Amino acid sequence: MWLPTLSFVALVTASAQAALPLPPFLTKCTTREPAALNACATENARRAVAAIAATGVRKYGVAPFDPAFIEKLRVEENGFFLEFSNMTISTLPRGSWHIESVDLNLEQRYIHFIYSTPTLVLKSNYRLEGRILVLSLRGSGDCEVRYDNYNVSNKVQFDVVKNDQDGLEYVKLQNPQLDANVTKSTYKFNNLFQGQDTLNKAAHDIANQNWKEIYEDTKESTLEAFGQFVTSVLQSFFNSVPYKDVFPQ
Ligand SMILES: *[C@@H]1O[C@H](CO)[C@@H](O)[C@H](O)[C@H]1NC(C)=O
Ligand SMILES: *[C@@H]1O[C@H](CO)[C@@H](O)[C@H](O)[C@H]1NC(C)=O
Ligand SMILES: *[C@@H]1O[C@H](CO)[C@@H](O)[C@H](O)[C@H]1NC(C)=O
């Protein structure tokens, strides 16, 4: 496994502000009956994606997430170095995150989302130095990674924590666990080998023939970064609306 360590900065500003009501595009679920609660949560998640994926919602401190913007993502391990900067992650066609299901468990305190998109496209600047498969790589420039039929399982635990300033309880997310499947991934790194075309083409041929191995090897760190991003977006919302106004009592 290469790429196990990672540091991550997302351009998301956490909002410290007075409690807000549920935003107009959400409706409060009133039932605690599991099947009906999950149906209600799924419906709400779909409406939230439709309403704010592209724009975020500033009042709640929620950043846009389609496209998502990640300022810097660095992966380093014994002699392998890869840094992405100014990365955007978007669905194709635009706005095609589909919430397949939401499983909300208030007793065990977790939320489990499954969501998918026909194509996920990551565009970024990169700096790379190290080995992958049989290749010794070095370069910097812009790159594009595409994932076809990206299907994510995203489970996150939560605590309910009292805010001393207003005396109200809020959801604090923790321990996001992600898995994702694709039917294909495609890699294009411009200016590998400082533009030596033959080497560049050979490297891309090998990488794209062995996409599955590369996908599996990079999955853990990619999903860790993606999970942190998604969690920070959700946390901004939960920082704004008290527990009692989000979940049925
Ligand atoms: C990232 O984007 C900012 C703003 O467009 C730019 O100033 C900066 O140089 C970019 N960084 C890299 C490493 O491309
Ligand atoms: C995504 O995966 C789930 C199981 O984790 C499955 O039920 C669902 O059909 C998949 N969706 C797509 C679009 O492949
Ligand atoms: C990915 O595939 C594995 C093996 O088929 C399956 O167990 C897992 O539920 C799938 N995950 C998603 C998110 O579809």
GROMACS .gro file of C-alpha atoms and ligand atoms in nm:
model
  291
    1MET     CA    1   0.000   0.000   0.000
    2TRP     CA    2   0.139   0.337  -0.093
    3LEU     CA    3   0.004   0.675   0.017
    4PRO     CA    4  -0.104   0.601   0.374
    5THR     CA    5  -0.038   0.940   0.532
    6LEU     CA    6  -0.204   1.259   0.443
    7SER     CA    7  -0.260   1.614   0.550
    8PHE     CA    8  -0.561   1.802   0.447
    9VAL     CA    9  -0.689   2.156   0.437
   10ALA     CA   10  -1.036   2.236   0.315
   11LEU     CA   11  -1.151   2.589   0.251
   12VAL     CA   12  -1.438   2.569   0.490
   13THR     CA   13  -1.499   2.823   0.760
   14ALA     CA   14  -1.667   2.687   1.068
   15SER     CA   15  -1.938   2.918   1.185
   16ALA     CA   16  -1.967   3.015   1.547
   17GLN     CA   17  -2.303   3.181   1.571
   18ALA     CA   18  -2.642   3.179   1.740
   19ALA     CA   19  -2.870   2.881   1.687
   20LEU     CA   20  -3.057   2.887   1.356
   21PRO     CA   21  -3.384   2.717   1.263
   22LEU     CA   22  -3.393   2.437   1.006
   23PRO     CA   23  -3.339   2.590   0.662
   24PRO     CA   24  -3.650   2.611   0.440
   25PHE     CA   25  -3.544   2.325   0.210
   26LEU     CA   26  -3.556   2.075   0.500
   27THR     CA   27  -3.856   1.943   0.689
   28LYS     CA   28  -3.824   1.810   1.040
   29CYS     CA   29  -3.879   1.436   1.074
   30THR     CA   30  -4.132   1.379   1.349
   31THR     CA   31  -4.129   0.999   1.369
   32ARG     CA   32  -3.880   0.775   1.548
   33GLU     CA   33  -4.008   0.464   1.377
   34PRO     CA   34  -3.693   0.343   1.194
   35ALA     CA   35  -3.825   0.285   0.842
   36ALA     CA   36  -4.026   0.608   0.835
   37LEU     CA   37  -3.739   0.803   0.991
   38ASN     CA   38  -3.496   0.674   0.727
   39ALA     CA   39  -3.738   0.760   0.448
   40CYS     CA   40  -3.774   1.112   0.589
   41ALA     CA   41  -3.395   1.152   0.631
   42THR     CA   42  -3.332   1.029   0.275
   43GLU     CA   43  -3.589   1.273   0.138
   44ASN     CA   44  -3.425   1.559   0.329
   45ALA     CA   45  -3.076   1.467   0.212
   46ARG     CA   46  -3.197   1.465  -0.150
   47ARG     CA   47  -3.356   1.806  -0.109
   48ALA     CA   48  -3.043   1.946   0.054
   49VAL     CA   49  -2.827   1.822  -0.234
   50ALA     CA   50  -3.064   1.972  -0.489
   51ALA     CA   51  -3.085   2.304  -0.305
   52ILE     CA   52  -2.726   2.374  -0.202
   53ALA     CA   53  -2.469   2.141  -0.367
   54ALA     CA   54  -2.354   2.409  -0.609
   55THR     CA   55  -2.382   2.713  -0.385
   56GLY     CA   56  -2.348   2.602  -0.026
   57VAL     CA   57  -2.551   2.805   0.220
   58ARG     CA   58  -2.351   3.086   0.371
   59LYS     CA   59  -2.583   3.160   0.661
   60TYR     CA   60  -2.521   2.806   0.791
   61GLY     CA   61  -2.149   2.812   0.713
   62VAL     CA   62  -2.195   2.528   0.464
   63ALA     CA   63  -1.948   2.525   0.174
   64PRO     CA   64  -2.047   2.424  -0.181
   65PHE     CA   65  -1.973   2.056  -0.240
   66ASP     CA   66  -2.038   2.006  -0.611
   67PRO     CA   67  -1.791   2.120  -0.714
   68ALA     CA   68  -1.600   2.072  -0.393
   69PHE     CA   69  -1.281   2.270  -0.353
   70ILE     CA   70  -0.983   2.134  -0.161
   71GLU     CA   71  -0.694   2.374  -0.127
   72LYS     CA   72  -0.421   2.123  -0.058
   73LEU     CA   73  -0.385   1.750  -0.022
   74ARG     CA   74  -0.046   1.594   0.042
   75VAL     CA   75   0.046   1.229   0.051
   76GLU     CA   76   0.390   1.114   0.156
   77GLU     CA   77   0.550   0.782   0.231
   78ASN     CA   78   0.908   0.650   0.214
   79GLY     CA   79   1.025   0.824  -0.095
   80PHE     CA   80   0.682   0.873  -0.246
   81PHE     CA   81   0.551   1.228  -0.258
   82LEU     CA   82   0.231   1.355  -0.417
   83GLU     CA   83   0.079   1.693  -0.355
   84PHE     CA   84  -0.242   1.822  -0.504
   85SER     CA   85  -0.330   2.189  -0.484
   86ASN     CA   86  -0.636   2.385  -0.592
   87MET     CA   87  -0.832   2.069  -0.641
   88THR     CA   88  -1.192   2.069  -0.760
   89ILE     CA   89  -1.408   1.760  -0.743
   90SER     CA   90  -1.728   1.762  -0.946
   91THR     CA   91  -1.992   1.527  -1.071
   92LEU     CA   92  -2.065   1.471  -1.439
   93PRO     CA   93  -2.323   1.558  -1.547
   94ARG     CA   94  -2.309   1.853  -1.309
   95GLY     CA   95  -2.524   1.815  -1.002
   96SER     CA   96  -2.561   1.439  -1.029
   97TRP     CA   97  -2.491   1.328  -0.673
   98HIS     CA   98  -2.770   1.084  -0.604
   99ILE     CA   99  -2.855   0.998  -0.244
  100GLU     CA  100  -2.937   0.627  -0.259
  101SER     CA  101  -3.026   0.594   0.108
  102VAL     CA  102  -2.980   0.739   0.454
  103ASP     CA  103  -2.988   0.519   0.761
  104LEU     CA  104  -3.023   0.734   1.071
  105ASN     CA  105  -2.990   0.556   1.404
  106LEU     CA  106  -3.064   0.782   1.701
  107GLU     CA  107  -2.999   0.516   1.966
  108GLN     CA  108  -2.661   0.405   1.833
  109ARG     CA  109  -2.591   0.758   1.714
  110TYR     CA  110  -2.478   0.712   1.358
  111ILE     CA  111  -2.580   0.830   1.014
  112HIS     CA  112  -2.505   0.604   0.717
  113PHE     CA  113  -2.532   0.762   0.373
  114ILE     CA  114  -2.501   0.579   0.043
  115TYR     CA  115  -2.460   0.809  -0.256
  116SER     CA  116  -2.343   0.776  -0.613
  117THR     CA  117  -2.270   0.966  -0.931
  118PRO     CA  118  -2.224   0.845  -1.291
  119THR     CA  119  -1.885   1.020  -1.309
  120LEU     CA  120  -1.668   1.196  -1.054
  121VAL     CA  121  -1.397   1.423  -1.195
  122LEU     CA  122  -1.104   1.548  -0.993
  123LYS     CA  123  -0.902   1.833  -1.146
  124SER     CA  124  -0.597   1.969  -0.975
  125ASN     CA  125  -0.243   2.096  -0.990
  126TYR     CA  126   0.003   1.834  -0.877
  127ARG     CA  127   0.363   1.767  -0.781
  128LEU     CA  128   0.473   1.407  -0.788
  129GLU     CA  129   0.789   1.216  -0.721
  130GLY     CA  130   0.815   0.845  -0.655
  131ARG     CA  131   0.741   0.496  -0.780
  132ILE     CA  132   0.410   0.352  -0.876
  133LEU     CA  133   0.392  -0.004  -1.005
  134VAL     CA  134   0.714  -0.043  -1.210
  135LEU     CA  135   0.738   0.326  -1.290
  136SER     CA  136   0.963   0.588  -1.148
  137LEU     CA  137   0.770   0.911  -1.180
  138ARG     CA  138   0.849   1.277  -1.145
  139GLY     CA  139   0.665   1.584  -1.261
  140SER     CA  140   0.441   1.876  -1.186
  141GLY     CA  141   0.156   2.033  -1.375
  142ASP     CA  142  -0.215   1.980  -1.396
  143CYS     CA  143  -0.398   1.652  -1.377
  144GLU     CA  144  -0.737   1.495  -1.409
  145VAL     CA  145  -0.865   1.176  -1.250
  146ARG     CA  146  -1.204   1.035  -1.348
  147TYR     CA  147  -1.404   0.774  -1.164
  148ASP     CA  148  -1.693   0.603  -1.343
  149ASN     CA  149  -1.997   0.495  -1.142
  150TYR     CA  150  -1.862   0.621  -0.815
  151ASN     CA  151  -2.065   0.467  -0.534
  152VAL     CA  152  -1.990   0.573  -0.177
  153SER     CA  153  -2.083   0.424   0.157
  154ASN     CA  154  -2.029   0.694   0.421
  155LYS     CA  155  -2.101   0.621   0.784
  156VAL     CA  156  -2.040   0.874   1.057
  157GLN     CA  157  -2.091   0.845   1.433
  158PHE     CA  158  -2.204   1.138   1.642
  159ASP     CA  159  -2.215   1.266   1.996
  160VAL     CA  160  -2.462   1.515   2.135
  161VAL     CA  161  -2.275   1.793   2.309
  162LYS     CA  162  -2.408   2.082   2.513
  163ASN     CA  163  -2.292   2.427   2.413
  164ASP     CA  164  -2.219   2.627   2.730
  165GLN     CA  165  -2.293   2.959   2.563
  166ASP     CA  166  -2.654   2.896   2.470
  167GLY     CA  167  -2.722   2.587   2.683
  168LEU     CA  168  -2.845   2.393   2.378
  169GLU     CA  169  -2.730   2.054   2.252
  170TYR     CA  170  -2.561   2.009   1.916
  171VAL     CA  171  -2.448   1.714   1.707
  172LYS     CA  172  -2.073   1.656   1.700
  173LEU     CA  173  -1.972   1.420   1.421
  174GLN     CA  174  -1.681   1.183   1.462
  175ASN     CA  175  -1.508   0.887   1.307
  176PRO     CA  176  -1.626   0.898   0.945
  177GLN     CA  177  -1.586   0.561   0.772
  178LEU     CA  178  -1.598   0.554   0.394
  179ASP     CA  179  -1.583   0.295   0.125
  180ALA     CA  180  -1.635   0.352  -0.246
  181ASN     CA  181  -1.662   0.141  -0.558
  182VAL     CA  182  -1.601   0.241  -0.918
  183THR     CA  183  -1.634   0.060  -1.249
  184LYS     CA  184  -1.327   0.238  -1.390
  185SER     CA  185  -1.075   0.506  -1.303
  186THR     CA  186  -0.872   0.706  -1.555
  187TYR     CA  187  -0.553   0.903  -1.486
  188LYS     CA  188  -0.410   1.194  -1.682
  189PHE     CA  189  -0.109   1.380  -1.541
  190ASN     CA  190   0.023   1.647  -1.776
  191ASN     CA  191   0.394   1.721  -1.785
  192LEU     CA  192   0.513   1.401  -1.621
  193PHE     CA  193   0.884   1.359  -1.699
  194GLN     CA  194   0.902   1.729  -1.787
  195GLY     CA  195   0.717   1.668  -2.111
  196GLN     CA  196   0.916   1.373  -2.249
  197ASP     CA  197   0.634   1.237  -2.461
  198THR     CA  198   0.739   0.873  -2.500
  199LEU     CA  199   0.790   0.820  -2.128
  200ASN     CA  200   0.474   1.012  -2.051
  201LYS     CA  201   0.266   0.797  -2.284
  202ALA     CA  202   0.418   0.474  -2.152
  203ALA     CA  203   0.344   0.575  -1.794
  204HIS     CA  204  -0.017   0.662  -1.874
  205ASP     CA  205  -0.067   0.339  -2.068
  206ILE     CA  206   0.056   0.138  -1.771
  207ALA     CA  207  -0.144   0.340  -1.518
  208ASN     CA  208  -0.466   0.317  -1.716
  209GLN     CA  209  -0.424  -0.055  -1.788
  210ASN     CA  210  -0.370  -0.112  -1.416
  211TRP     CA  211  -0.638   0.131  -1.303
  212LYS     CA  212  -0.789  -0.117  -1.061
  213GLU     CA  213  -0.469  -0.170  -0.869
  214ILE     CA  214  -0.401   0.204  -0.856
  215TYR     CA  215  -0.757   0.273  -0.750
  216GLU     CA  216  -0.732   0.020  -0.466
  217ASP     CA  217  -0.389   0.147  -0.357
  218THR     CA  218  -0.499   0.511  -0.346
  219LYS     CA  219  -0.847   0.450  -0.211
  220GLU     CA  220  -0.770   0.476   0.159
  221SER     CA  221  -0.602   0.816   0.146
  222THR     CA  222  -0.839   0.956  -0.116
  223LEU     CA  223  -1.141   0.854   0.087
  224GLU     CA  224  -0.989   0.986   0.406
  225ALA     CA  225  -0.956   1.330   0.250
  226PHE     CA  226  -1.298   1.311   0.090
  227GLY     CA  227  -1.450   1.192   0.417
  228GLN     CA  228  -1.299   1.483   0.607
  229PHE     CA  229  -1.438   1.721   0.349
  230VAL     CA  230  -1.790   1.577   0.363
  231THR     CA  231  -1.781   1.565   0.742
  232SER     CA  232  -1.674   1.929   0.766
  233VAL     CA  233  -1.962   2.031   0.540
  234LEU     CA  234  -2.213   1.837   0.751
  235GLN     CA  235  -2.058   1.959   1.076
  236SER     CA  236  -2.103   2.322   0.971
  237PHE     CA  237  -2.474   2.254   0.938
  238PHE     CA  238  -2.493   2.074   1.273
  239ASN     CA  239  -2.303   2.361   1.440
  240SER     CA  240  -2.583   2.594   1.333
  241VAL     CA  241  -2.900   2.401   1.417
  242PRO     CA  242  -2.956   2.252   1.766
  243TYR     CA  243  -3.014   1.878   1.800
  244LYS     CA  244  -3.377   1.919   1.906
  245ASP     CA  245  -3.454   2.112   1.588
  246VAL     CA  246  -3.294   1.855   1.358
  247PHE     CA  247  -3.400   1.522   1.506
  248PRO     CA  248  -3.730   1.396   1.650
  249GLN     CA  249  -3.743   1.375   2.028
  250LIG     C1  250  -0.403   2.814  -0.637
  250LIG     O1  251  -0.493   2.915  -0.680
  250LIG     C2  252  -0.458   3.043  -0.631
  250LIG     C3  253  -0.569   3.139  -0.669
  250LIG     O2  254  -0.608   3.121  -0.802
  250LIG     C4  255  -0.323   3.084  -0.689
  250LIG     O3  256  -0.285   3.210  -0.639
  250LIG     C5  257  -0.220   2.980  -0.648
  250LIG     O4  258  -0.097   3.010  -0.709
  250LIG     C6  259  -0.263   2.839  -0.689
  250LIG     N1  260  -0.168   2.744  -0.634
  250LIG     C7  261  -0.113   2.649  -0.710
  250LIG     C8  262  -0.010   2.564  -0.642
  250LIG     O5  263  -0.143   2.632  -0.825
  251LIG     C1  264  -2.440   0.146  -0.475
  251LIG     O1  265  -2.409   0.046  -0.380
  251LIG     C2  266  -2.520   0.000  -0.306
  251LIG     C3  267  -2.469  -0.101  -0.206
  251LIG     O2  268  -2.366  -0.047  -0.130
  251LIG     C4  269  -2.623  -0.060  -0.400
  251LIG     O3  270  -2.738  -0.097  -0.327
  251LIG     C5  271  -2.662   0.041  -0.507
  251LIG     O4  272  -2.746  -0.018  -0.602
  251LIG     C6  273  -2.536   0.094  -0.577
  251LIG     N1  274  -2.574   0.201  -0.670
  251LIG     C7  275  -2.523   0.214  -0.792
  251LIG     C8  276  -2.574   0.331  -0.873
  251LIG     O5  277  -2.439   0.139  -0.835
  252LIG     C1  278  -1.818  -0.225  -0.283
  252LIG     O1  279  -1.805  -0.359  -0.322
  252LIG     C2  280  -1.790  -0.449  -0.214
  252LIG     C3  281  -1.762  -0.585  -0.270
  252LIG     O2  282  -1.846  -0.611  -0.378
  252LIG     C4  283  -1.917  -0.445  -0.128
  252LIG     O3  284  -1.904  -0.531  -0.019
  252LIG     C5  285  -1.939  -0.303  -0.080
  252LIG     O4  286  -2.065  -0.296  -0.012
  252LIG     C6  287  -1.942  -0.207  -0.195
  252LIG     N1  288  -1.949  -0.071  -0.143
  252LIG     C7  289  -2.020   0.024  -0.199
  252LIG     C8  290  -2.010   0.157  -0.137
  252LIG     O5  291  -2.088   0.007  -0.298
   0.00000   0.00000   0.00000
